[in-house]
Each structure stands twice: as structure tokens, then as C-alpha cells.
Amino acid sequence: MDYKAPVKDIEFLLNQTLNVDAYQNLAGFADADQDTRSAILEEMAKFCSEVLTPLNKVGDHQGCKLDADGNVTTPDGFKDAYNQYIEGGWSTIGALPEFGGQGLPYYLSVALSEMVSSANMSWAMYPGLSRGAYAAILVHANDELKQKYLPKMVDGTWTGTMNLTEPHCGTDLGLLRTKAVPNADGSYDITGQKIFISAGEHDMAENIIHLVLARIEGAPEGTKGISLFIVPKFMVNEDGSLGARNPVKCGKLEEKMGIHGNATCVMNYDGAKGYLVGEANKGLKAMFVMMNEARLGVALQGLAQSEIAYQNALTYAKDRIQGRALTGAVNKDGPADPIIVHPDVRRMLMDIKSFNEGARGLLYWVALWSDIAHLSDDKKQKEIAEDYMALMTPVMKGYFTDKGFDNAVMAQQVYGGHGFIEEWGMSQFVRDARIAMIYEGANGVQALDLVGRKIGANNGRAIQRFFGECDKLANEVGKRGELKKFKEGLKTAKNALFDASLWMMKNGLTNFNNAAGSSYDYMHLFGITALAFSWCKQGLALGNDNSEFAKTKIKTGTYFMERIVPMVDAHLGKIKAGSKTMMEMGVDEF
């Protein structure tokens, strides 16, 4: 398997489509000028292709190993790659300077994360979980905890995790049983079991900082009684050195379908020392900082697996000789033509390519809004940014990961029988991509969040603003003759989404099952519309560019408008069918 980071496409999005240099007033943006960005992207691309990609199959084949003492060994080369990563300062890119970070924009971290996740999704999860833990501690912990834990997490010496799920509860965290008993010194003893903990135990860092949801004795039942705690693997002395081992241990490594190179642990807490993050009984609010960061990271994983699967399928399609083009031989001196001449192979490749480039544009657009939300002094601008982030997070998490898996399967199909053979590596992309549809809130839950909370928030302010932007963008694109299909596609998708939203407001409030039963199709309809929006922004950004890159962009975007956007009609039809036929059957009729 091979991977070459799409640096040219990334630079086009940042430099032209989003024009990130227009935001020099935001902290850190001036330090990431175009030349600096280019150098950083090229260096990460090199690290991914030379170091991480060769380890992808190694991690899949070897997996992680757990010894009798609860210690986990990662696959060969993983630890050395991590050492190179932290020596290169990559873990510090987006963190605040006061904790040892470089303070560069979040959008740049997202671009780098896409590369890393494409190159080696399992490996990428180790530093990836740390970024989310950093964000939660930064926003909610007191200064003492920040100073104690963040510098080592920023420089990569320590990594972080999030511990939510228990054997009897996943999505419904109100049922969690892990308990916290207060001590006289202000600490707590944490006792309980957590499952599905990514990077919960490993040999790549000196210490692991677990963020754990638990219920303080006497706290209210349900989600109102949940608190968040820092529980380090090794206690940290006052001088910052490591002390005794805390009684938290990996009891089991899960045997998984994919992401074998990442240690997915059952974590046992046996009176482990923990420290309260934020207010007691307000743990979910603190954890959602990490969850939202993680959900964007998982959306990114859907795109990342789609990208590496596409690149390998494209190489195979150009090299594999079989059959003749229906319109006449192309490879006239050979016994057959490469399979890329066949329309059905091109259909699969174009479906994936048009998704990848549209999704990348949307992801970076939202990442830029995240920077604005955190850094801007303009209250109105911050409000817009926060609205878009809240609205688009469930759309991207759900739609990107659904399509990421579908696209990995399609890329496997390009290989025919070889795609089913392990040595070609395509099955790994399929297996790895599958988890992204499940963790950090299963995609059905994302759809419910979108319909139940996000589209109606603040009297529908965010989605109404998005509709307005779609109309404005369609009019601007319509002034360019070569982008006629872009305008038509965006208008078609936006009108379908508007129609679906009205239906939801009318029928979902009178019967919640209508909203819930239609939510998944609504999420996909929204995803197609958002990518049509992204494609129009890219088309407009090309200006008068007549390069081969620009011509290919327009062809790819036109394909999306002609071949993918029509699917909105099917989603709209299913939405309007309501929930009657799925809910009227008795349980014993299934």
C-alpha cells in the first residue's frame, strides 16, 4: 500500500478557497504564512510516506500485545515513529505557547491530522486522543492542573485518553457506575471499569493521562450527577517527576475487526487517585469539549481512509490490464487495456474522488470557523462560527464516516478478486474505516443530534444562515458559464434540504418518531448539500485559472453535481414517508 499526501489540493483550499491569510488579525495566523504552511505540509507529507505508511500493514498484522502485568506493547516501529514525531515538534503545532505549544491555527492541525490518519489510522489515534484530552483540560481544569499536566502532554512526553463507556452503558452515560470517593487532600479514589478505551495503555509515552467520567458518592442519578477526573497512570510529584504507579490497569485488549495497531483497552480502576476537572456533577459539559474535538477527528478519519483507498485503487486501475475499451483498443500494442478505460471502474473512482475533494473543502472550512470561534474578538463573527461548528459536526461525523466506509469498499471492488486477498491491503482500509461509523457517538445518534438539537437551536438560526449562504453562493457561481452545473447542483440540493427541514418541523414535532425515523436520511441529504456548497466555493476560487489542475477540479465537481446530487431526491422521498411503516409492526413480527 502507498500514500502520497494531497498537498497541492490542501494548499489550493487554504490559499485560494478559504484565503486563510485574510485572517492575520487572529493569533497565530501570521506565524503560519503561505511559505511556512507549505514547508510544514511538505515535511509532514514526507514523514507520512516514509515513516507512517510502511507501518500501516505492520500494525494490522501484529496488533498490540498485553502481558500478565497489564503492560501493552505496540507493533514494531510504532514507538520509534512516535519518538520521531515528538522530536519533530509535531505534537506542539496547535497548542498554546504558555504550555510549550507553537500556537499555530487549528486548520493547519486538521490538515496535518488528515495526512497522518490516511497514512496510518491506528498510529494516528495515539497522539489524536491526546489533543482531545488537552482541549478538555485547557477549557475546564484549574490552573494548578493545567500547569501540572499540559506541558508534558503538549510536548508529547505524556499522552491522554477519554474514558466514558462502561460494559452496561455506551450512549446512555446516565447509567454509568464508576464511583469517586473524596479524600481529605482534595483528591478522589476512582473505582470502576471502562471499556473500548483507545490508546488506554501502551509503551510509546512515559505517562498516560486518563480523563475519566465517574459519579461522586451521593451525587444525583443520571447525567446530572457525572463528574470528570484526571487519573494519571503514574502519579506526578510536585517537581514534575513521575512517582508511584496508580492502581489503574489494562485488564484486556479487545480483539477487533480493524485498527489492530491501536490498543483498545478494558481499563480497571481500583481506587486510583483522581483529580476533579471543573465543577462537581458538571463532567459531561467538560467531556463534550473533548467529544466535539473527537467527532471532528473521526469525520476526518472517514475522509482519510477514503483518500488512501482511492489512491491505491487508482494505481491498480491504471496498471491492471484486462479487457478492451468498448470504443476501441487504447493499449494497441498490448494484449488488453488498463481497467481504468471501463466506465464502471471510472464510476467507482469518480464517486470517491468527488467525495474526497468536496469533503476536504468542507472539513477545512469548518476548521477555519473553529479558529474564528476561539480567537476572534468580533462577537457576531464568533456567533456565526459557533453556530456552524455545532450544526456541521454531526453532519460531518455521520456522513463522512458512512461514505468513508462505502468508498473503501468501492476501492476494494476496483481490485476485483485481489481486493479480497489480504496481501493487497485493501481489506485493511475497509476494516479500519468501519469503526469510525460507530465510535464517538454512533452515526444514528449523530443523526438524532442533528435533527433533535442542532437544526432547531436558537430558532433555527444556523441552518437559516446556511441556506442564505447557499443562495448567495449559487448566484455568484451562476455568473461563470463553466460552473453552470455547480449552480444547478447546489440549488437542487439546497431546495431539497429546505423542503426536508420544513417537513421535519411540521411532522417531527407532532410525532417524534417521524423525526427520528427520518433523521438518517436527513443527515445524508444535509451531507450532500454541504459538499455541493464546498464544491461551489472551490469552483469560484479557481477564478480564471486555466491550468490542468483547475480543469480537473471543474470536471470532478461537475461529476459530483450530476451523479451524486440527484440522490437528494431519494433521501427526500424517504424522509417524507415518515415513520409509520417502520413503527407499526409488532416486535414479534420481525
Short mmCIF file of N, CA and C in Angstrom, two decimals, residues 79-222:
data_model
loop_
_atom_site.label_atom_id
_atom_site.label_comp_id
_atom_site.label_asym_id
_atom_site.label_seq_id
_atom_site.Cartn_x
_atom_site.Cartn_y
_atom_site.Cartn_z
N LYS A 79 6.66 2.82 18.30
CA LYS A 79 7.29 3.66 19.33
C LYS A 79 8.36 4.55 18.71
N ASP A 80 9.17 4.00 17.82
CA ASP A 80 10.21 4.79 17.18
C ASP A 80 9.59 5.91 16.34
N ALA A 81 8.50 5.60 15.64
CA ALA A 81 7.81 6.62 14.85
C ALA A 81 7.27 7.73 15.75
N TYR A 82 6.76 7.35 16.92
CA TYR A 82 6.25 8.35 17.85
C TYR A 82 7.38 9.24 18.36
N ASN A 83 8.53 8.63 18.63
CA ASN A 83 9.68 9.42 19.08
C ASN A 83 10.09 10.43 18.01
N GLN A 84 10.08 10.01 16.75
CA GLN A 84 10.39 10.93 15.66
C GLN A 84 9.35 12.05 15.58
N TYR A 85 8.11 11.70 15.84
CA TYR A 85 7.00 12.66 15.79
C TYR A 85 7.19 13.76 16.83
N ILE A 86 7.50 13.35 18.07
CA ILE A 86 7.64 14.38 19.12
C ILE A 86 8.96 15.13 18.99
N GLU A 87 10.01 14.46 18.50
CA GLU A 87 11.28 15.16 18.27
C GLU A 87 11.12 16.22 17.19
N GLY A 88 10.24 15.96 16.24
CA GLY A 88 9.98 16.92 15.18
C GLY A 88 9.08 18.06 15.61
N GLY A 89 8.57 18.00 16.84
CA GLY A 89 7.71 19.06 17.36
C GLY A 89 6.29 19.04 16.84
N TRP A 90 5.88 17.93 16.22
CA TRP A 90 4.56 17.88 15.60
C TRP A 90 3.43 17.97 16.63
N SER A 91 3.66 17.45 17.81
CA SER A 91 2.60 17.48 18.83
C SER A 91 2.33 18.88 19.36
N THR A 92 3.23 19.81 19.10
CA THR A 92 3.12 21.16 19.66
C THR A 92 2.44 22.15 18.71
N ILE A 93 2.15 21.75 17.48
CA ILE A 93 1.71 22.68 16.43
C ILE A 93 0.58 23.60 16.87
N GLY A 94 -0.53 23.03 17.35
CA GLY A 94 -1.69 23.86 17.63
C GLY A 94 -1.88 24.25 19.08
N ALA A 95 -0.98 23.81 19.96
CA ALA A 95 -1.14 24.10 21.39
C ALA A 95 -0.67 25.51 21.73
N LEU A 96 -1.16 26.02 22.87
CA LEU A 96 -0.82 27.38 23.29
C LEU A 96 0.65 27.49 23.70
N PRO A 97 1.29 28.61 23.36
CA PRO A 97 2.71 28.80 23.73
C PRO A 97 2.96 28.72 25.23
N GLU A 98 2.00 29.14 26.07
CA GLU A 98 2.22 29.13 27.51
C GLU A 98 2.42 27.72 28.06
N PHE A 99 2.00 26.71 27.26
CA PHE A 99 2.21 25.32 27.69
C PHE A 99 3.23 24.61 26.79
N GLY A 100 3.99 25.39 26.03
CA GLY A 100 5.04 24.82 25.20
C GLY A 100 4.63 24.59 23.76
N GLY A 101 3.45 25.06 23.37
CA GLY A 101 2.98 24.88 22.00
C GLY A 101 3.47 25.98 21.07
N GLN A 102 3.22 25.78 19.77
CA GLN A 102 3.61 26.77 18.77
C GLN A 102 2.50 27.77 18.48
N GLY A 103 1.28 27.48 18.93
CA GLY A 103 0.19 28.42 18.77
C GLY A 103 -0.26 28.64 17.34
N LEU A 104 -0.03 27.67 16.46
CA LEU A 104 -0.44 27.80 15.06
C LEU A 104 -1.92 27.46 14.92
N PRO A 105 -2.55 27.90 13.84
CA PRO A 105 -4.01 27.74 13.71
C PRO A 105 -4.46 26.29 13.71
N TYR A 106 -5.70 26.11 14.15
CA TYR A 106 -6.31 24.78 14.21
C TYR A 106 -6.46 24.18 12.82
N TYR A 107 -6.78 25.01 11.82
CA TYR A 107 -6.97 24.47 10.47
C TYR A 107 -5.73 23.74 9.99
N LEU A 108 -4.55 24.23 10.39
CA LEU A 108 -3.30 23.59 9.98
C LEU A 108 -3.16 22.24 10.67
N SER A 109 -3.55 22.17 11.95
CA SER A 109 -3.52 20.89 12.66
C SER A 109 -4.45 19.87 11.99
N VAL A 110 -5.59 20.34 11.51
CA VAL A 110 -6.54 19.45 10.83
C VAL A 110 -5.93 18.90 9.54
N ALA A 111 -5.28 19.76 8.78
CA ALA A 111 -4.65 19.31 7.54
C ALA A 111 -3.57 18.26 7.82
N LEU A 112 -2.77 18.49 8.85
CA LEU A 112 -1.73 17.53 9.22
C LEU A 112 -2.35 16.23 9.72
N SER A 113 -3.42 16.34 10.48
CA SER A 113 -4.08 15.15 11.02
C SER A 113 -4.67 14.30 9.91
N GLU A 114 -5.19 14.96 8.87
CA GLU A 114 -5.71 14.18 7.74
C GLU A 114 -4.62 13.32 7.12
N MET A 115 -3.45 13.92 6.92
CA MET A 115 -2.33 13.17 6.34
C MET A 115 -1.96 11.98 7.22
N VAL A 116 -1.80 12.24 8.51
CA VAL A 116 -1.36 11.19 9.44
C VAL A 116 -2.39 10.06 9.49
N SER A 117 -3.67 10.41 9.52
CA SER A 117 -4.71 9.39 9.61
C SER A 117 -4.81 8.58 8.34
N SER A 118 -4.57 9.18 7.19
CA SER A 118 -4.54 8.43 5.93
C SER A 118 -3.37 7.46 5.93
N ALA A 119 -2.22 7.95 6.35
CA ALA A 119 -1.01 7.13 6.31
C ALA A 119 -1.08 5.95 7.26
N ASN A 120 -1.68 6.16 8.44
CA ASN A 120 -1.71 5.08 9.44
C ASN A 120 -2.73 5.44 10.52
N MET A 121 -3.98 5.02 10.31
CA MET A 121 -5.07 5.42 11.19
C MET A 121 -4.84 4.93 12.62
N SER A 122 -4.37 3.70 12.79
CA SER A 122 -4.16 3.16 14.13
C SER A 122 -3.12 3.96 14.90
N TRP A 123 -2.02 4.27 14.24
CA TRP A 123 -0.96 5.04 14.90
C TRP A 123 -1.44 6.44 15.21
N ALA A 124 -2.18 7.04 14.30
CA ALA A 124 -2.64 8.42 14.46
C ALA A 124 -3.51 8.60 15.69
N MET A 125 -4.14 7.53 16.15
CA MET A 125 -5.04 7.66 17.29
C MET A 125 -4.31 7.92 18.59
N TYR A 126 -3.05 7.54 18.71
CA TYR A 126 -2.31 7.78 19.95
C TYR A 126 -2.13 9.28 20.20
N PRO A 127 -1.53 10.04 19.27
CA PRO A 127 -1.46 11.49 19.50
C PRO A 127 -2.82 12.17 19.35
N GLY A 128 -3.71 11.58 18.56
CA GLY A 128 -5.02 12.18 18.34
C GLY A 128 -5.85 12.28 19.60
N LEU A 129 -5.86 11.22 20.41
CA LEU A 129 -6.60 11.24 21.68
C LEU A 129 -6.01 12.27 22.64
N SER A 130 -4.71 12.47 22.56
CA SER A 130 -4.06 13.45 23.43
C SER A 130 -4.54 14.86 23.15
N ARG A 131 -4.77 15.18 21.87
CA ARG A 131 -5.24 16.52 21.53
C ARG A 131 -6.61 16.80 22.15
N GLY A 132 -7.49 15.80 22.13
CA GLY A 132 -8.80 15.98 22.73
C GLY A 132 -8.72 16.15 24.23
N ALA A 133 -7.86 15.36 24.89
CA ALA A 133 -7.69 15.46 26.33
C ALA A 133 -7.11 16.83 26.70
N TYR A 134 -6.16 17.29 25.90
CA TYR A 134 -5.58 18.63 26.10
C TYR A 134 -6.66 19.68 26.06
N ALA A 135 -7.56 19.60 25.07
CA ALA A 135 -8.61 20.60 24.92
C ALA A 135 -9.54 20.64 26.12
N ALA A 136 -9.92 19.47 26.64
CA ALA A 136 -10.83 19.42 27.79
C ALA A 136 -10.17 20.00 29.05
N ILE A 137 -8.91 19.64 29.27
CA ILE A 137 -8.19 20.16 30.45
C ILE A 137 -8.00 21.67 30.32
N LEU A 138 -7.66 22.13 29.12
CA LEU A 138 -7.42 23.55 28.89
C LEU A 138 -8.66 24.38 29.21
N VAL A 139 -9.82 23.91 28.80
CA VAL A 139 -11.04 24.69 28.96
C VAL A 139 -11.61 24.61 30.37
N HIS A 140 -11.49 23.46 31.04
CA HIS A 140 -12.23 23.26 32.28
C HIS A 140 -11.40 23.08 33.55
N ALA A 141 -10.15 22.68 33.43
CA ALA A 141 -9.36 22.42 34.64
C ALA A 141 -8.86 23.73 35.27
N ASN A 142 -8.51 23.66 36.55
CA ASN A 142 -7.94 24.84 37.21
C ASN A 142 -6.48 25.01 36.80
N ASP A 143 -5.91 26.14 37.17
CA ASP A 143 -4.55 26.47 36.74
C ASP A 143 -3.52 25.46 37.25
N GLU A 144 -3.74 24.97 38.45
CA GLU A 144 -2.79 24.00 39.02
C GLU A 144 -2.72 22.74 38.17
N LEU A 145 -3.87 22.22 37.78
CA LEU A 145 -3.89 21.01 36.96
C LEU A 145 -3.33 21.28 35.57
N LYS A 146 -3.65 22.43 35.01
CA LYS A 146 -3.12 22.78 33.69
C LYS A 146 -1.60 22.80 33.71
N GLN A 147 -1.03 23.48 34.69
CA GLN A 147 0.42 23.60 34.77
C GLN A 147 1.09 22.25 35.04
N LYS A 148 0.38 21.39 35.73
CA LYS A 148 0.95 20.10 36.10
C LYS A 148 0.95 19.12 34.93
N TYR A 149 -0.10 19.16 34.10
CA TYR A 149 -0.26 18.12 33.09
C TYR A 149 -0.06 18.58 31.64
N LEU A 150 -0.44 19.80 31.33
CA LEU A 150 -0.46 20.19 29.92
C LEU A 150 0.92 20.28 29.26
N PRO A 151 1.95 20.84 29.88
CA PRO A 151 3.23 20.95 29.17
C PRO A 151 3.76 19.60 28.68
N LYS A 152 3.66 18.57 29.50
CA LYS A 152 4.15 17.24 29.10
C LYS A 152 3.24 16.60 28.05
N MET A 153 1.94 16.94 28.08
CA MET A 153 1.04 16.43 27.06
C MET A 153 1.28 17.15 25.73
N VAL A 154 1.59 18.44 25.81
CA VAL A 154 1.86 19.21 24.60
C VAL A 154 3.14 18.74 23.93
N ASP A 155 4.19 18.51 24.70
CA ASP A 155 5.45 18.09 24.05
C ASP A 155 5.46 16.61 23.70
N GLY A 156 4.40 15.89 24.06
CA GLY A 156 4.27 14.50 23.65
C GLY A 156 4.89 13.50 24.59
N THR A 157 5.52 13.98 25.67
CA THR A 157 6.11 13.06 26.64
C THR A 157 5.03 12.19 27.28
N TRP A 158 3.88 12.80 27.49
CA TRP A 158 2.72 12.07 28.01
C TRP A 158 1.61 12.10 26.97
N THR A 159 0.77 11.07 26.96
CA THR A 159 -0.40 11.04 26.09
C THR A 159 -1.67 11.06 26.94
N GLY A 160 -2.81 11.22 26.29
CA GLY A 160 -4.08 11.30 27.01
C GLY A 160 -5.12 10.36 26.43
N THR A 161 -6.17 10.12 27.22
CA THR A 161 -7.28 9.27 26.78
C THR A 161 -8.59 9.89 27.25
N MET A 162 -9.69 9.33 26.78
CA MET A 162 -11.01 9.65 27.31
C MET A 162 -11.70 8.36 27.69
N ASN A 163 -12.23 8.31 28.91
CA ASN A 163 -12.85 7.09 29.46
C ASN A 163 -14.32 7.37 29.76
N LEU A 164 -15.19 6.95 28.87
CA LEU A 164 -16.63 7.16 29.05
C LEU A 164 -17.36 5.84 29.23
N THR A 165 -17.23 4.97 28.23
CA THR A 165 -18.08 3.80 28.11
C THR A 165 -17.80 2.76 29.18
N GLU A 166 -18.89 2.13 29.68
CA GLU A 166 -18.79 1.02 30.62
C GLU A 166 -19.52 -0.18 30.03
N PRO A 167 -19.29 -1.38 30.57
CA PRO A 167 -19.88 -2.58 29.96
C PRO A 167 -21.40 -2.51 29.78
N HIS A 168 -22.08 -1.83 30.68
CA HIS A 168 -23.55 -1.78 30.63
C HIS A 168 -24.08 -0.50 30.02
N CYS A 169 -23.22 0.45 29.66
CA CYS A 169 -23.73 1.70 29.07
C CYS A 169 -22.73 2.27 28.08
N GLY A 170 -23.27 2.68 26.93
CA GLY A 170 -22.45 3.34 25.93
C GLY A 170 -22.96 4.74 25.70
N THR A 171 -23.98 4.87 24.84
CA THR A 171 -24.55 6.18 24.55
C THR A 171 -25.23 6.79 25.77
N ASP A 172 -25.90 5.96 26.57
CA ASP A 172 -26.64 6.46 27.73
C ASP A 172 -25.71 6.55 28.93
N LEU A 173 -24.97 7.64 29.04
CA LEU A 173 -23.98 7.78 30.10
C LEU A 173 -24.60 7.99 31.47
N GLY A 174 -25.90 8.29 31.50
CA GLY A 174 -26.57 8.45 32.78
C GLY A 174 -26.57 7.18 33.60
N LEU A 175 -26.27 6.03 32.95
CA LEU A 175 -26.27 4.75 33.66
C LEU A 175 -24.90 4.38 34.23
N LEU A 176 -23.90 5.23 34.06
CA LEU A 176 -22.55 4.80 34.47
C LEU A 176 -22.45 4.62 35.99
N ARG A 177 -21.57 3.68 36.37
CA ARG A 177 -21.45 3.27 37.78
C ARG A 177 -20.10 3.58 38.39
N THR A 178 -19.11 3.93 37.61
CA THR A 178 -17.79 4.23 38.17
C THR A 178 -17.94 5.30 39.25
N LYS A 179 -17.38 5.02 40.40
CA LYS A 179 -17.60 5.91 41.54
C LYS A 179 -16.33 6.64 41.94
N ALA A 180 -16.53 7.80 42.54
CA ALA A 180 -15.43 8.63 43.04
C ALA A 180 -15.67 8.94 44.51
N VAL A 181 -14.72 8.56 45.34
CA VAL A 181 -14.82 8.79 46.79
C VAL A 181 -13.84 9.89 47.17
N PRO A 182 -14.32 10.99 47.77
CA PRO A 182 -13.43 12.11 48.09
C PRO A 182 -12.44 11.78 49.21
N ASN A 183 -11.24 12.32 49.08
CA ASN A 183 -10.21 12.20 50.11
C ASN A 183 -10.00 13.55 50.79
N ALA A 184 -9.37 13.53 51.94
CA ALA A 184 -9.16 14.75 52.72
C ALA A 184 -8.28 15.76 51.99
N ASP A 185 -7.38 15.27 51.10
CA ASP A 185 -6.46 16.17 50.41
C ASP A 185 -7.06 16.79 49.15
N GLY A 186 -8.34 16.53 48.90
CA GLY A 186 -8.99 17.09 47.72
C GLY A 186 -9.00 16.17 46.51
N SER A 187 -8.27 15.07 46.59
CA SER A 187 -8.27 14.09 45.51
C SER A 187 -9.47 13.15 45.69
N TYR A 188 -9.62 12.23 44.76
CA TYR A 188 -10.70 11.24 44.82
C TYR A 188 -10.13 9.86 44.51
N ASP A 189 -10.74 8.85 45.10
CA ASP A 189 -10.41 7.47 44.75
C ASP A 189 -11.44 7.01 43.72
N ILE A 190 -10.94 6.61 42.54
CA ILE A 190 -11.81 6.23 41.42
C ILE A 190 -11.83 4.72 41.30
N THR A 191 -13.04 4.15 41.31
CA THR A 191 -13.19 2.69 41.21
C THR A 191 -14.28 2.36 40.18
N GLY A 192 -13.92 1.49 39.26
CA GLY A 192 -14.88 1.08 38.24
C GLY A 192 -14.16 0.51 37.03
N GLN A 193 -14.93 0.18 36.02
CA GLN A 193 -14.37 -0.40 34.80
C GLN A 193 -14.87 0.38 33.58
N LYS A 194 -13.95 0.68 32.68
CA LYS A 194 -14.26 1.34 31.43
C LYS A 194 -13.85 0.43 30.27
N ILE A 195 -14.64 0.45 29.20
CA ILE A 195 -14.32 -0.41 28.04
C ILE A 195 -14.17 0.44 26.78
N PHE A 196 -13.58 -0.18 25.76
CA PHE A 196 -13.36 0.45 24.46
C PHE A 196 -12.49 1.70 24.57
N ILE A 197 -11.48 1.67 25.42
CA ILE A 197 -10.65 2.85 25.64
C ILE A 197 -9.47 2.83 24.67
N SER A 198 -9.55 3.66 23.64
CA SER A 198 -8.49 3.74 22.63
C SER A 198 -7.22 4.31 23.24
N ALA A 199 -6.09 3.65 22.96
CA ALA A 199 -4.78 4.08 23.46
C ALA A 199 -4.74 4.11 24.98
N GLY A 200 -5.54 3.23 25.62
CA GLY A 200 -5.64 3.23 27.07
C GLY A 200 -4.37 2.79 27.78
N GLU A 201 -3.58 1.97 27.11
CA GLU A 201 -2.30 1.51 27.68
C GLU A 201 -1.37 1.23 26.50
N HIS A 202 -0.12 1.67 26.62
CA HIS A 202 0.86 1.45 25.55
C HIS A 202 2.25 1.78 26.06
N ASP A 203 3.24 1.53 25.21
CA ASP A 203 4.64 1.72 25.60
C ASP A 203 5.29 2.91 24.89
N MET A 204 4.48 3.78 24.31
CA MET A 204 5.03 4.86 23.49
C MET A 204 5.34 6.13 24.28
N ALA A 205 4.73 6.31 25.43
CA ALA A 205 4.94 7.53 26.22
C ALA A 205 5.24 7.18 27.67
N GLU A 206 5.86 8.11 28.40
CA GLU A 206 6.24 7.87 29.79
C GLU A 206 5.04 7.78 30.72
N ASN A 207 4.00 8.50 30.41
CA ASN A 207 2.83 8.52 31.27
C ASN A 207 1.59 8.67 30.41
N ILE A 208 0.46 8.19 30.90
CA ILE A 208 -0.82 8.31 30.20
C ILE A 208 -1.80 9.02 31.14
N ILE A 209 -2.37 10.10 30.66
CA ILE A 209 -3.29 10.90 31.47
C ILE A 209 -4.72 10.56 31.05
N HIS A 210 -5.40 9.81 31.91
CA HIS A 210 -6.77 9.39 31.61
C HIS A 210 -7.76 10.44 32.08
N LEU A 211 -8.70 10.79 31.23
CA LEU A 211 -9.84 11.61 31.63
C LEU A 211 -11.01 10.66 31.82
N VAL A 212 -11.54 10.61 33.03
CA VAL A 212 -12.49 9.58 33.42
C VAL A 212 -13.79 10.20 33.94
N LEU A 213 -14.90 9.74 33.39
CA LEU A 213 -16.21 10.13 33.93
C LEU A 213 -16.57 9.20 35.08
N ALA A 214 -16.98 9.77 36.21
CA ALA A 214 -17.35 8.98 37.38
C ALA A 214 -18.40 9.75 38.18
N ARG A 215 -19.04 9.05 39.11
CA ARG A 215 -20.08 9.65 39.93
C ARG A 215 -19.59 9.75 41.38
N ILE A 216 -19.53 10.98 41.89
CA ILE A 216 -19.13 11.18 43.28
C ILE A 216 -20.22 10.60 44.20
N GLU A 217 -19.80 9.97 45.26
CA GLU A 217 -20.76 9.38 46.19
C GLU A 217 -21.80 10.41 46.62
N GLY A 218 -23.06 10.02 46.51
CA GLY A 218 -24.14 10.92 46.90
C GLY A 218 -24.61 11.85 45.79
N ALA A 219 -23.99 11.78 44.62
CA ALA A 219 -24.37 12.65 43.50
C ALA A 219 -25.72 12.22 42.95
N PRO A 220 -26.43 13.14 42.27
CA PRO A 220 -27.72 12.79 41.68
C PRO A 220 -27.58 11.68 40.64
N GLU A 221 -28.68 10.96 40.45
CA GLU A 221 -28.70 9.91 39.43
C GLU A 221 -28.72 10.57 38.04
N GLY A 222 -28.44 9.76 37.04
CA GLY A 222 -28.50 10.24 35.67
C GLY A 222 -27.31 11.12 35.30
#
